[in-house]
CSV table of C-alpha atoms and ligand atoms in Angstrom, one decimal:
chain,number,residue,atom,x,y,z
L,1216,UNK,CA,-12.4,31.5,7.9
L,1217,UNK,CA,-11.3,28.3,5.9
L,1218,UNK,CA,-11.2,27.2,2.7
L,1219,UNK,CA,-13.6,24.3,2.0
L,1220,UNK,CA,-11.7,22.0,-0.4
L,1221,UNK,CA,-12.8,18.5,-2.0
L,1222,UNK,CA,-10.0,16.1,-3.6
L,1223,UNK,CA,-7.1,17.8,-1.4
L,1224,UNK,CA,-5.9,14.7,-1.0
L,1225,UNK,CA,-5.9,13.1,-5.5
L,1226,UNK,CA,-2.9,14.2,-7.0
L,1227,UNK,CA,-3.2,16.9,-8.5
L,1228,UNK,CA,-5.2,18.0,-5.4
L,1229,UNK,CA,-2.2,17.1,-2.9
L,1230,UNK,CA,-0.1,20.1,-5.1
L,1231,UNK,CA,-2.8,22.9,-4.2
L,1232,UNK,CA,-3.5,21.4,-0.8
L,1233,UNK,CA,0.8,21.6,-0.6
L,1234,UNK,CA,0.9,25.4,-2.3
L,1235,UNK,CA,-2.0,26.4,0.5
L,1236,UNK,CA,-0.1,24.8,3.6
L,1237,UNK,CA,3.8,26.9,2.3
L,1238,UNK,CA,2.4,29.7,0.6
L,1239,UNK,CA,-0.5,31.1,2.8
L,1240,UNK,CA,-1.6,30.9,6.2
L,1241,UNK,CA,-5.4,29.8,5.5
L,1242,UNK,CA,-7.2,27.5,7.1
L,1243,UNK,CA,-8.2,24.5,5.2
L,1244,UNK,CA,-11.1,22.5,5.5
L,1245,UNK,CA,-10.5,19.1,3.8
L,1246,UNK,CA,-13.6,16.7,2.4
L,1247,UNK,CA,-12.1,13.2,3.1
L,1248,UNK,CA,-13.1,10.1,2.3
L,1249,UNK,CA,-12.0,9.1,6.0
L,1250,UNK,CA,-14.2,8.0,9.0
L,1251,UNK,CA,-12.6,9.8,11.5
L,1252,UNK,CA,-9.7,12.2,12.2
L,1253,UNK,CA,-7.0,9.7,12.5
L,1254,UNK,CA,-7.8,8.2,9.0
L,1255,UNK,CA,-8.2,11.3,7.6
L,1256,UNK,CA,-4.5,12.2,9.2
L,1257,UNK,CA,-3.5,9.1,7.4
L,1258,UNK,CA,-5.2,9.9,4.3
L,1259,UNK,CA,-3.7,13.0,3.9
L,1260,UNK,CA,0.1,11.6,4.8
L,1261,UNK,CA,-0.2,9.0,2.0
L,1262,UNK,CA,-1.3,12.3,-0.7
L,1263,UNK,CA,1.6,14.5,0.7
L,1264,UNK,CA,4.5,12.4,1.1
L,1265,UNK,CA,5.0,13.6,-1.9
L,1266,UNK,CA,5.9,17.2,-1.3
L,1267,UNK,CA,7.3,17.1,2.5
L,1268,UNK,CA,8.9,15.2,5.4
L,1269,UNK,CA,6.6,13.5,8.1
L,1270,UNK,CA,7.5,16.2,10.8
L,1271,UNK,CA,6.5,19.7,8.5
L,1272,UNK,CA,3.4,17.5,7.8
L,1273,UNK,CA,2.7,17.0,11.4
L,1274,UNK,CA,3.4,21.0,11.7
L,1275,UNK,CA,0.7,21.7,9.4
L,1276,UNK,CA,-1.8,19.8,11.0
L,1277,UNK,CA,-3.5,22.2,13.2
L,1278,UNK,CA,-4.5,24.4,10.2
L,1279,UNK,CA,-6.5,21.5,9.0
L,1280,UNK,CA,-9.9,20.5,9.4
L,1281,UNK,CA,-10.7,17.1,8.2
L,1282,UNK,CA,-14.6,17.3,7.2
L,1283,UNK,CA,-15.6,13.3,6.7
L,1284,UNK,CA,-17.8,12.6,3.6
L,1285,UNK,CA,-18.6,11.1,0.4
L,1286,UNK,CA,-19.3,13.1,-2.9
L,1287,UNK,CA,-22.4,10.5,-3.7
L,1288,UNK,CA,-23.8,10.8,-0.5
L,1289,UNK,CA,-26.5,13.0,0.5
L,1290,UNK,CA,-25.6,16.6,1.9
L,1291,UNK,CA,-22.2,15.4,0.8
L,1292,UNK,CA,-22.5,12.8,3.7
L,1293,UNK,CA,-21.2,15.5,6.2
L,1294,UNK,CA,-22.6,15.3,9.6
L,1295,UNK,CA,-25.1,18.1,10.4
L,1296,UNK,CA,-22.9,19.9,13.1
L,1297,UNK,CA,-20.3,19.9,10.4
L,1298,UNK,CA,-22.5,21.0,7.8
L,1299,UNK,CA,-23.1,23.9,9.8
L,1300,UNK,CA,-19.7,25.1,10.8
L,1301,UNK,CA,-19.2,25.1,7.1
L,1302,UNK,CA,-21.9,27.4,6.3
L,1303,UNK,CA,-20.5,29.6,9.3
L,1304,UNK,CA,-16.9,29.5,8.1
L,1305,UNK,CA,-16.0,28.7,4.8
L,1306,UNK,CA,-14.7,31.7,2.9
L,1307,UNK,CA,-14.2,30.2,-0.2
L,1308,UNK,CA,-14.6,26.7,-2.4
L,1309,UNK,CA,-12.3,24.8,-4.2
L,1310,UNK,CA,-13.8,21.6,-5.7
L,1311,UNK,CA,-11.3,19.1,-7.1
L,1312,UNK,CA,-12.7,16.0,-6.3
L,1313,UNK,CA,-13.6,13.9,-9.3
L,1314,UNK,CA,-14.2,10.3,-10.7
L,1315,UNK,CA,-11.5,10.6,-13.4
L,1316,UNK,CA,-12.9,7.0,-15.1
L,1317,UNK,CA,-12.9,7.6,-18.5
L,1318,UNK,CA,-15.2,4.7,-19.5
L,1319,UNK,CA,-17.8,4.1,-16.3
L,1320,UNK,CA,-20.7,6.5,-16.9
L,1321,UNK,CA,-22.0,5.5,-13.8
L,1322,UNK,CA,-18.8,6.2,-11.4
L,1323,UNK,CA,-18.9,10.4,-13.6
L,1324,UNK,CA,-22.8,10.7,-13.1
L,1325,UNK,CA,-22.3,9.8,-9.8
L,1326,UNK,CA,-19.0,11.1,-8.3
L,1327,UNK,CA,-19.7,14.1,-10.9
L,1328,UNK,CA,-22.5,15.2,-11.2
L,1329,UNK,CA,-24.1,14.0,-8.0
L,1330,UNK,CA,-21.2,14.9,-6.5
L,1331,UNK,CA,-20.8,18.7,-7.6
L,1332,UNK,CA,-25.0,19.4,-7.4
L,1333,UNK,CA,-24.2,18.6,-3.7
L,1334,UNK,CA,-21.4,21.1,-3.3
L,1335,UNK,CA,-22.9,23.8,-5.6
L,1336,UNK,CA,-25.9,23.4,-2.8
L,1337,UNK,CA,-23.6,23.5,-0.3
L,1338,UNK,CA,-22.3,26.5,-1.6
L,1339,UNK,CA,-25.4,28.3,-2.0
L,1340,UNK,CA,-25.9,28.0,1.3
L,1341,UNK,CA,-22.6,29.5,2.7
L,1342,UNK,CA,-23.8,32.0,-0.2
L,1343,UNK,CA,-26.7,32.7,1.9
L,1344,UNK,CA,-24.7,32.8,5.2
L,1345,UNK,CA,-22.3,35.1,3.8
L,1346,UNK,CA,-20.7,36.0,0.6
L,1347,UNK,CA,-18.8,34.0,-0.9
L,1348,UNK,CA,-15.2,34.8,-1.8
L,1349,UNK,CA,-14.8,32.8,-4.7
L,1350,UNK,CA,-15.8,28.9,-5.9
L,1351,UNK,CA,-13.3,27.6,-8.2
L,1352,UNK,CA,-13.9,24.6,-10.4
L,1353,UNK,CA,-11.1,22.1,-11.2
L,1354,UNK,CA,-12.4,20.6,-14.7
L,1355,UNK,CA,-10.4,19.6,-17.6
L,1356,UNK,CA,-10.0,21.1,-20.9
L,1357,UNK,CA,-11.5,17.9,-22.5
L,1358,UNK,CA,-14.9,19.9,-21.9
L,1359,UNK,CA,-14.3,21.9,-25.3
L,1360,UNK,CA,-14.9,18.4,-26.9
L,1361,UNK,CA,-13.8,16.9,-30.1
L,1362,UNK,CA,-12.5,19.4,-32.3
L,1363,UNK,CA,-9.3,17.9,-34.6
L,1364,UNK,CA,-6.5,19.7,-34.9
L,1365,UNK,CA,-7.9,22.8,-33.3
L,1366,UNK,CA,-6.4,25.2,-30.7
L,1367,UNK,CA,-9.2,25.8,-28.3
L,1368,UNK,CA,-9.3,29.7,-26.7
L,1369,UNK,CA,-9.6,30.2,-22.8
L,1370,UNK,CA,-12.6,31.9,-23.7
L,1371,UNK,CA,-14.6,29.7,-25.8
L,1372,UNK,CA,-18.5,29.3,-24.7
L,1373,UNK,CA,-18.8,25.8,-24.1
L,1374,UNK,CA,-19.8,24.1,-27.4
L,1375,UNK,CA,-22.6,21.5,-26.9
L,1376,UNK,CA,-23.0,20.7,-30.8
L,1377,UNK,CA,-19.5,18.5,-30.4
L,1378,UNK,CA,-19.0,15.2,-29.6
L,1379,UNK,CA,-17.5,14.7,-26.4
L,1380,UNK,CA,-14.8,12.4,-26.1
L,1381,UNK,CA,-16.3,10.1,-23.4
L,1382,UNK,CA,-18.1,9.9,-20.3
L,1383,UNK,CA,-15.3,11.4,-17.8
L,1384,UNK,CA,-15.3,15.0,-20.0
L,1385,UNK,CA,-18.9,14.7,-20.7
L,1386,UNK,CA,-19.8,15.0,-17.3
L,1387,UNK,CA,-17.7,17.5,-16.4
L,1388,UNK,CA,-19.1,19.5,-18.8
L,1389,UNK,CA,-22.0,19.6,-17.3
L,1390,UNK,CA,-20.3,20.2,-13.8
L,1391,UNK,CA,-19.5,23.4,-15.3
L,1392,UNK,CA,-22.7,24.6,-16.6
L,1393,UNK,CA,-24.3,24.0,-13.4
L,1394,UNK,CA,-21.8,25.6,-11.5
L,1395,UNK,CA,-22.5,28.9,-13.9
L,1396,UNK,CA,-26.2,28.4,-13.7
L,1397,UNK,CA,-26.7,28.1,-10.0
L,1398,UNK,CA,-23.9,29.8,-8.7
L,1399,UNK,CA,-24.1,33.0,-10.8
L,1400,UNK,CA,-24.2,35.6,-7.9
L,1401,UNK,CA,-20.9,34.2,-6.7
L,1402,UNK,CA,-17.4,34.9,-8.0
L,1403,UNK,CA,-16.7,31.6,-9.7
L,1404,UNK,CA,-13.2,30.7,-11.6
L,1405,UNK,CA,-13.0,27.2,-13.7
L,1406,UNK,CA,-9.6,26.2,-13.7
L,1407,UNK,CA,-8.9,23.4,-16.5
L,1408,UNK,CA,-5.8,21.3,-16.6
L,1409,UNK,CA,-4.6,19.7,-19.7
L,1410,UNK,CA,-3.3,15.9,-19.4
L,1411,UNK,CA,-1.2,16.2,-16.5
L,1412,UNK,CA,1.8,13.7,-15.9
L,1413,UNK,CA,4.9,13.7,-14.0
L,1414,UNK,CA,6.8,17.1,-11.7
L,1415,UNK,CA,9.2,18.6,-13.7
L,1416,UNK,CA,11.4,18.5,-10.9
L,1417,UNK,CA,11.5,15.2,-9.7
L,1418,UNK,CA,10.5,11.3,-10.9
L,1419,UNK,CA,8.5,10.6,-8.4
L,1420,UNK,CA,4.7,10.6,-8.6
L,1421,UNK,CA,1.4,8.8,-7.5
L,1422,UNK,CA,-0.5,9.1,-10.6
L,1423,UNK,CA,0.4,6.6,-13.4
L,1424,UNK,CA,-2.0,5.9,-15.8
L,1425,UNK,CA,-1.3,8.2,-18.9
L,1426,UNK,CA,3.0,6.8,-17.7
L,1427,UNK,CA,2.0,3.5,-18.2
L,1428,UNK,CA,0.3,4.2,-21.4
L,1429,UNK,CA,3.5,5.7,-22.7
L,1430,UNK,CA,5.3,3.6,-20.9
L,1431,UNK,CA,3.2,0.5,-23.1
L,1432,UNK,CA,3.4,2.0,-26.0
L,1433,UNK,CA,7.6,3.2,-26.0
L,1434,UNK,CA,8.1,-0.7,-25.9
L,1435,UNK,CA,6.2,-1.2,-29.0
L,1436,UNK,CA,8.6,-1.3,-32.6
L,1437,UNK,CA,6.1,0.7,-34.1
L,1438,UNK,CA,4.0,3.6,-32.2
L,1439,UNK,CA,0.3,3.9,-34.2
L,1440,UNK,CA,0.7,7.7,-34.3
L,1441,UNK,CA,1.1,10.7,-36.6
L,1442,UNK,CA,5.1,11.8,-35.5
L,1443,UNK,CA,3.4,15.8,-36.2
L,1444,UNK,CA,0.3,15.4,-33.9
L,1445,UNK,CA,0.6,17.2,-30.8
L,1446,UNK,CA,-0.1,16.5,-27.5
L,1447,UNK,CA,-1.0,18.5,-24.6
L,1448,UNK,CA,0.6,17.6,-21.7
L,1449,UNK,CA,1.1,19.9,-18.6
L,1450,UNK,CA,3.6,19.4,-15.5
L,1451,UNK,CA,1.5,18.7,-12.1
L,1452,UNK,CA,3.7,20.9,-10.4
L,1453,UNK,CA,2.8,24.3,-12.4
L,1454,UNK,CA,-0.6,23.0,-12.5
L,1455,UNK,CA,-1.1,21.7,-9.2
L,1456,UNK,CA,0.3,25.2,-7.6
L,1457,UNK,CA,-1.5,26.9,-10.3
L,1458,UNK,CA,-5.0,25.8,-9.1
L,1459,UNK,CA,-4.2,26.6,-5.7
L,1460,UNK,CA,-2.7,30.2,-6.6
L,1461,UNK,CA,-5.2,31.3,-8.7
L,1462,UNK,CA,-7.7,30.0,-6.0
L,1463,UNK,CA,-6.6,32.5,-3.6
L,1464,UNK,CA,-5.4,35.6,-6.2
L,1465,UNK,CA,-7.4,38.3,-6.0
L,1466,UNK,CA,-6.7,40.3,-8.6
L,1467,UNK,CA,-8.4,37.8,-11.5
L,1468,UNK,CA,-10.1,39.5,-14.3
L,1469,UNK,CA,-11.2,36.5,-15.9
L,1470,UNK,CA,-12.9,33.3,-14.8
L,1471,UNK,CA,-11.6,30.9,-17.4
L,1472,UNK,CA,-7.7,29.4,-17.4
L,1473,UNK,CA,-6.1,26.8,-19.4
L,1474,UNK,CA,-3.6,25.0,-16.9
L,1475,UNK,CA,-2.0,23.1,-20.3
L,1476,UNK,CA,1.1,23.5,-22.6
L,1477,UNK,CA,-0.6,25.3,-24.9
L,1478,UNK,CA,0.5,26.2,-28.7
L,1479,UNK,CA,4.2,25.1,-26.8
L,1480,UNK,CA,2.5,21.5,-26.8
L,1481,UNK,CA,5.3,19.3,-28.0
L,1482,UNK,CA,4.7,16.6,-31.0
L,1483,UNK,CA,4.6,12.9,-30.8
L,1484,UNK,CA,7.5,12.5,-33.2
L,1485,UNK,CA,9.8,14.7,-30.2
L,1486,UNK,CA,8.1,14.0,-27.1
L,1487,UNK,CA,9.0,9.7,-28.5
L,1488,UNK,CA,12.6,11.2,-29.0
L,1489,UNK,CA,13.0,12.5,-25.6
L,1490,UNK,CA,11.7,9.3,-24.0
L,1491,UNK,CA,13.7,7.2,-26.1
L,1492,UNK,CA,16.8,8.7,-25.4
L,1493,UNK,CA,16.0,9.2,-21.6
L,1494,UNK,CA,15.4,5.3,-21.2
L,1495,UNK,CA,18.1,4.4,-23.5
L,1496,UNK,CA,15.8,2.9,-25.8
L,1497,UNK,CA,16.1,2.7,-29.8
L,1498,UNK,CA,13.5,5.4,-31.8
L,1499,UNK,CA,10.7,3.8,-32.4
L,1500,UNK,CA,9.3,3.9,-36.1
L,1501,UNK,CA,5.6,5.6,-36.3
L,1502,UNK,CA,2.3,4.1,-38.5
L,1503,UNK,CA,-0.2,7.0,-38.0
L,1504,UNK,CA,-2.5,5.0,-40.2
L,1505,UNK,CA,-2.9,2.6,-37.6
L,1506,UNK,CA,-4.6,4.8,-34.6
L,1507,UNK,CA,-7.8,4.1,-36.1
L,1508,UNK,CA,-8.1,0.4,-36.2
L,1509,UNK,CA,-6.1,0.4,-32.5
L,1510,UNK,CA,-8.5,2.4,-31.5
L,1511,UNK,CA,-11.1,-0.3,-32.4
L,1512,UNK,CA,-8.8,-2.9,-30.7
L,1513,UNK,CA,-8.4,-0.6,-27.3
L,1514,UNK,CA,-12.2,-0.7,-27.7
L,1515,UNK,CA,-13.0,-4.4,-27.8
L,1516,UNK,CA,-10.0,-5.4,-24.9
L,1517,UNK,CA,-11.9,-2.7,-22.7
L,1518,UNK,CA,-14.9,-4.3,-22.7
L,1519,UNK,CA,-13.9,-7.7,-22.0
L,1520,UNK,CA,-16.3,-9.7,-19.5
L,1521,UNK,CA,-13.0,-10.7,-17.6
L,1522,UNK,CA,-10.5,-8.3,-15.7
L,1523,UNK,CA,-7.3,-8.9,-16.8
L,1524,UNK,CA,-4.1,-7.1,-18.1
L,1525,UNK,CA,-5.9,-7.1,-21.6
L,1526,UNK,CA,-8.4,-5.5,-20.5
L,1527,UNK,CA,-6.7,-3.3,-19.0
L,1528,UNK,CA,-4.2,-2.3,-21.1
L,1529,UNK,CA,-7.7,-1.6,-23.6
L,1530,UNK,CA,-8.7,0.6,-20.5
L,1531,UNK,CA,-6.0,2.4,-20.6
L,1532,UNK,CA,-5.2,3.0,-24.2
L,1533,UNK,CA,-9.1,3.4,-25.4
L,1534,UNK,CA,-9.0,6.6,-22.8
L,1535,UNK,CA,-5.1,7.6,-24.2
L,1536,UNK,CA,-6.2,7.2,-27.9
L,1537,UNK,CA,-8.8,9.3,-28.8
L,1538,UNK,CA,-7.3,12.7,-26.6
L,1539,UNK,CA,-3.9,12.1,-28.5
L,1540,UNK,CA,-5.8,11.4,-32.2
L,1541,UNK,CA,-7.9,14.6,-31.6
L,1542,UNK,CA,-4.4,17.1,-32.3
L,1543,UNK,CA,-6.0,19.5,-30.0
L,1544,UNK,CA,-4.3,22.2,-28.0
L,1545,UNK,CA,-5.7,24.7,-25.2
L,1546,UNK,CA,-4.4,27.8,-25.6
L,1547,UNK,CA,-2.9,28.9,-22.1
L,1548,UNK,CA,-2.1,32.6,-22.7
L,1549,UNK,CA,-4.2,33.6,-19.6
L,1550,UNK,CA,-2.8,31.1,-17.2
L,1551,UNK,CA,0.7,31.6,-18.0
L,1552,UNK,CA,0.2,35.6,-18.0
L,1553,UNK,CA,-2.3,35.4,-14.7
L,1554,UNK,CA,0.5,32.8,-12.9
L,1555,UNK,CA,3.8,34.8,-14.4
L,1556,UNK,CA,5.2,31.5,-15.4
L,1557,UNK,CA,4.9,28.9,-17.9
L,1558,UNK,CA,4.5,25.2,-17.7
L,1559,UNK,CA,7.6,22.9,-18.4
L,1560,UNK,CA,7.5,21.0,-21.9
L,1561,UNK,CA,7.3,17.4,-21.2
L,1562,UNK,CA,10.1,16.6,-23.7
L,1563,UNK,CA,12.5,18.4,-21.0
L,1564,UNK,CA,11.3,15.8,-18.0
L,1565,UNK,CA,8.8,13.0,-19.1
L,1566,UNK,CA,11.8,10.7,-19.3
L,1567,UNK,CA,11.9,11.1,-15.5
L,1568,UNK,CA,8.5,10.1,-14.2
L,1569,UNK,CA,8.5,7.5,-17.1
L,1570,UNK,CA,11.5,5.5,-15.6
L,1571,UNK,CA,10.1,6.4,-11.7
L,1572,UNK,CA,7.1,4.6,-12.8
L,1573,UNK,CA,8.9,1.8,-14.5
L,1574,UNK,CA,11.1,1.0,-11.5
L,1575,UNK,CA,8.5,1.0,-9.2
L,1576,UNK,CA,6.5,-1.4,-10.6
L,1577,UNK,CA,3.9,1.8,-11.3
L,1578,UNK,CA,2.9,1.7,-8.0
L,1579,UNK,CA,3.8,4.1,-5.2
L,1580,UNK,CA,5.4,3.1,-2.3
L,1581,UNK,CA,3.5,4.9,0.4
L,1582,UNK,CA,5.0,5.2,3.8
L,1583,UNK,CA,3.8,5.0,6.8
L,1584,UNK,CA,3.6,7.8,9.1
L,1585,UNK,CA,6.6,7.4,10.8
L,1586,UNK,CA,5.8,5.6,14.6
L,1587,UNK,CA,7.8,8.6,15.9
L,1588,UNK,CA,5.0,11.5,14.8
L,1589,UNK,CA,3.1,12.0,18.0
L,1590,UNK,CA,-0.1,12.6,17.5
L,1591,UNK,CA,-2.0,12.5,21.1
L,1592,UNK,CA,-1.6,16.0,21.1
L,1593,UNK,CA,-3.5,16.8,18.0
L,1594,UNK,CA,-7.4,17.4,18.8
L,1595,UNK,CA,-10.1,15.1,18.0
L,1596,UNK,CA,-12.6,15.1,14.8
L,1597,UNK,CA,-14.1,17.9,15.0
L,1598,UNK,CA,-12.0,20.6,14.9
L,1599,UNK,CA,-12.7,24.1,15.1
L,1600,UNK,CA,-9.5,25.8,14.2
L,1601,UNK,CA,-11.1,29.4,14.3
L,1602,UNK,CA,-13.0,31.9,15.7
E,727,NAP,N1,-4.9,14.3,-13.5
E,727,NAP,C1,-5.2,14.8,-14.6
E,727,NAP,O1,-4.6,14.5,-15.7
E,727,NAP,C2,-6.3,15.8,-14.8
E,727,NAP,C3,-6.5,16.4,-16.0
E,727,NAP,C4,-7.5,17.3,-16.2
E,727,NAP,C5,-8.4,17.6,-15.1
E,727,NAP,N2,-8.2,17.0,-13.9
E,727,NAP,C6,-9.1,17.3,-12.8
E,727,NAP,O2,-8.4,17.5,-11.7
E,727,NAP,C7,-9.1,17.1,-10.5
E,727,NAP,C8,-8.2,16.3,-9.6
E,727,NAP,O3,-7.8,15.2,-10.3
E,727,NAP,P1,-6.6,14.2,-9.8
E,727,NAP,O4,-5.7,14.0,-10.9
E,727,NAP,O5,-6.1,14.8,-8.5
E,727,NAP,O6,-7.5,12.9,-9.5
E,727,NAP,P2,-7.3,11.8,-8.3
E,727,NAP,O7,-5.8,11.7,-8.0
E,727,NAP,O8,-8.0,10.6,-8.8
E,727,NAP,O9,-8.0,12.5,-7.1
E,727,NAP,C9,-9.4,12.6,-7.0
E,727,NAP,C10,-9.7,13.2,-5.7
E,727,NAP,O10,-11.2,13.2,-5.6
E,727,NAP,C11,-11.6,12.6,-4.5
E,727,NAP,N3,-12.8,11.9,-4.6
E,727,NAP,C12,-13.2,11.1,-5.7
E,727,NAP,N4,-14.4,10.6,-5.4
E,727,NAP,C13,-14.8,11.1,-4.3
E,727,NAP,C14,-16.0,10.9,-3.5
E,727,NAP,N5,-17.0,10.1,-3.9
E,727,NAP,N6,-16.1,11.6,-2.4
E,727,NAP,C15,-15.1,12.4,-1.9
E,727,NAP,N7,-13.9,12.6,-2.6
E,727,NAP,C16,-13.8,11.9,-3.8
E,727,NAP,C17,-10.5,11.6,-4.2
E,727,NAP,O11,-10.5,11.2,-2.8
E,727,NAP,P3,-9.7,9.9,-2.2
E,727,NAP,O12,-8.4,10.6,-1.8
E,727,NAP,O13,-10.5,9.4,-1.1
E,727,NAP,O14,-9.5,9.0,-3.3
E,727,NAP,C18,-9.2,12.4,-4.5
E,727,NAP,O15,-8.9,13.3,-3.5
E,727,NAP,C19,-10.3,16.4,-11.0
E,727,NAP,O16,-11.4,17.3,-10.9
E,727,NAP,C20,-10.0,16.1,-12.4
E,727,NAP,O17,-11.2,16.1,-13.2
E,727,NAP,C21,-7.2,16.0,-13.7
């Protein structure tokens, strides 16, 4: 039996879909954007270059099934015969896939909400087939909404009296409430990351929006922020493996986790520190009063007619500014006690993935698979890698 798994192939996806592939000898059944299975070989490559060589990639490849689709489409946008072997075969759920724009209401409603109806449906029907073993939820602990200063409990009922901080966390939100409406007979877990940047054990990433914010601001002379307001950032590996671990973990008593840093959340006054001195840079000085009125700024630039950098850099801090205003923190106690470890602060890496991203240009510079990998004698789209 497989695991059916959408976003295997984002970022922080590409970490569970690499925990699955060393750490357990599943089957994995991968939604790809990908027309056939060569693209989807190639999608895949350019997600786990991260973690591995081209030729334990290629060595992995027969576990996978590459399932062609589209979140927004109808029945997922998986061909019928497809549809079916999924119903037949998959054991379990693990929805990643997302629209992680913070500002187009359109791309969450879509990618989201669409996008998750479709696989809770999906999953009823495997439900209906055969039990389910579990259907985990990747969402993000900006469901608990705007709360300042608070330190928000794993087991918090969702609060739907708070503001939500935009249309990204809204929407998931409400991924998770349908997912505990309509898939109450089946053992669900909702795994929620914090803001993840950057492996603690190496610079290199594929993700660089929240590094490039940084990254902007560290070059400011002043940073518009409270030194004492914490931020919760969590390392992709621990969170990554985390989602795929607790996926497969049997023994889970609960069905909510924090994948964040927790009360161990570093402040802006020391996580600035560690950059600085990690890129050699002078301290910057800090004007808290000004996060309001830059969050006005951030505003305007994002909405600018044209595309431009100002518009993007408005993007990208009106997403940044209101998480870091908020002071909020996501307890992790479960997590950390479920997983056995704890995440890495980001004061002890971020300088890392922050010069990584710098000196490429924050861009990734994906590889090719290597013309060497031979591939003729991998089967065809569809596979059926088990009985
Ligand atoms: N990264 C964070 O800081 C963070 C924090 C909290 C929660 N999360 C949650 O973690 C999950 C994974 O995020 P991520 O960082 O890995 O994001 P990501 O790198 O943008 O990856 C998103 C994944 O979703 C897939 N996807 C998006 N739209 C799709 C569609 N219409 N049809 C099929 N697949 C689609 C993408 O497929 P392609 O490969 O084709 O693009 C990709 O595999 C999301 O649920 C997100 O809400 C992330």
């Amino acid at each position: 039996m497989a695991i059916f798994i959408t976003g295997g192939t984002g970022y922080l996806g590409s970490y569970a879909t690499e925990w699955l592939l060393r750490n357990t000898d599943h089957e994995l059944a991968l939604l790809v954007r990908a027309p056939d299975y060569d693209a989807g070989v190639e999608r895949l490559w350019r997600s786990l270059q991260l973690h591995m060589e081209a030729d334990e990639f290629h060595r992995h490849l027969d576990r996978i099934c590459f399932i062609s689709g589209d979140l927004r489409e109808p029945s997922l946008g998986i061909c019928a015969a497809d549809y079916d072997w999924l119903i037949s075969n998959a054991e379990s759920v693990l929805h990643a896939a997302a629209s992680l724009n913070l500002r187009s209401e359109r791309a969450c409603v879509n990618h989201n909400l669409r996008g998750t109806l479709s696989v809770i449906k999906l999953a009823r029907a495997i439900q209906e087939d055969h039990p389910l073993r579990r259907f985990s939820l990747v969402s993000t602990v900006g469901v608990a909404g705007v709360s300042p200063h608070a330190v928000v409990m794993e087991d918090e009922p969702l609060d739907w009296n708070r503001s939500d901080f935009n249309a990204y966390t809204r929407t998931k939100k409400f991924c998770e409430h349908m997912v505990r409406e309509l898939l109450s007979d089946v053992p669900c877990v909702y795994l929620r990351p914090s803001s993840v940047i950057g492996d603690s054990r190496f610079g290199e990433t594929t993700q660089f929006d929240m590094l490039r914010a940084i990254c902007v601001l560290s070059e400011w002379p002043i940073v518009p922020f409270d030194p004492q307001i914490r931020i919760d950032i969590v390392n992709a590996d621990w969170a990554g493996h985390g989602i795929a671990e607790l996926h497969v973990r049997e023994d889970l008593t609960t069905e909510t986790f924090h994948l964040s840093a927790g009360t161990e959340s570093r402040t802006i006054g020391e996580i600035a520190t560690a950059i600085s001195a990690g890129l050699g840079k002078r301290m910057p000085r800090f004007a808290g009063g000004l996060a309001g009125p830059l969050e006005g700024v951030s505003d305007l630039l994002a909405r600018l007619p044209q595309r431009g950098p100002l518009r993007r850099i408005g993007t990208l801090l009106s997403g940044f500014v209101p998480h870091v205003s908020a002071d909020m923190v996501y307890d992790n106690v479960r997590a950390v006690r479920a997983l056995g470890t704890a995440p890495t602060p980001f004061t002890s890496y971020g300088a890392k993935p922050c010069a990584y991203a710098k000196s490429v240009g924050f861009e990734f510079p994906h590889r090719g698979l290597p013309e060497t990998l031979d591939l003729s004698n991998v089967p065809p789209i569809p596979v059926r890698p088990m009985a």
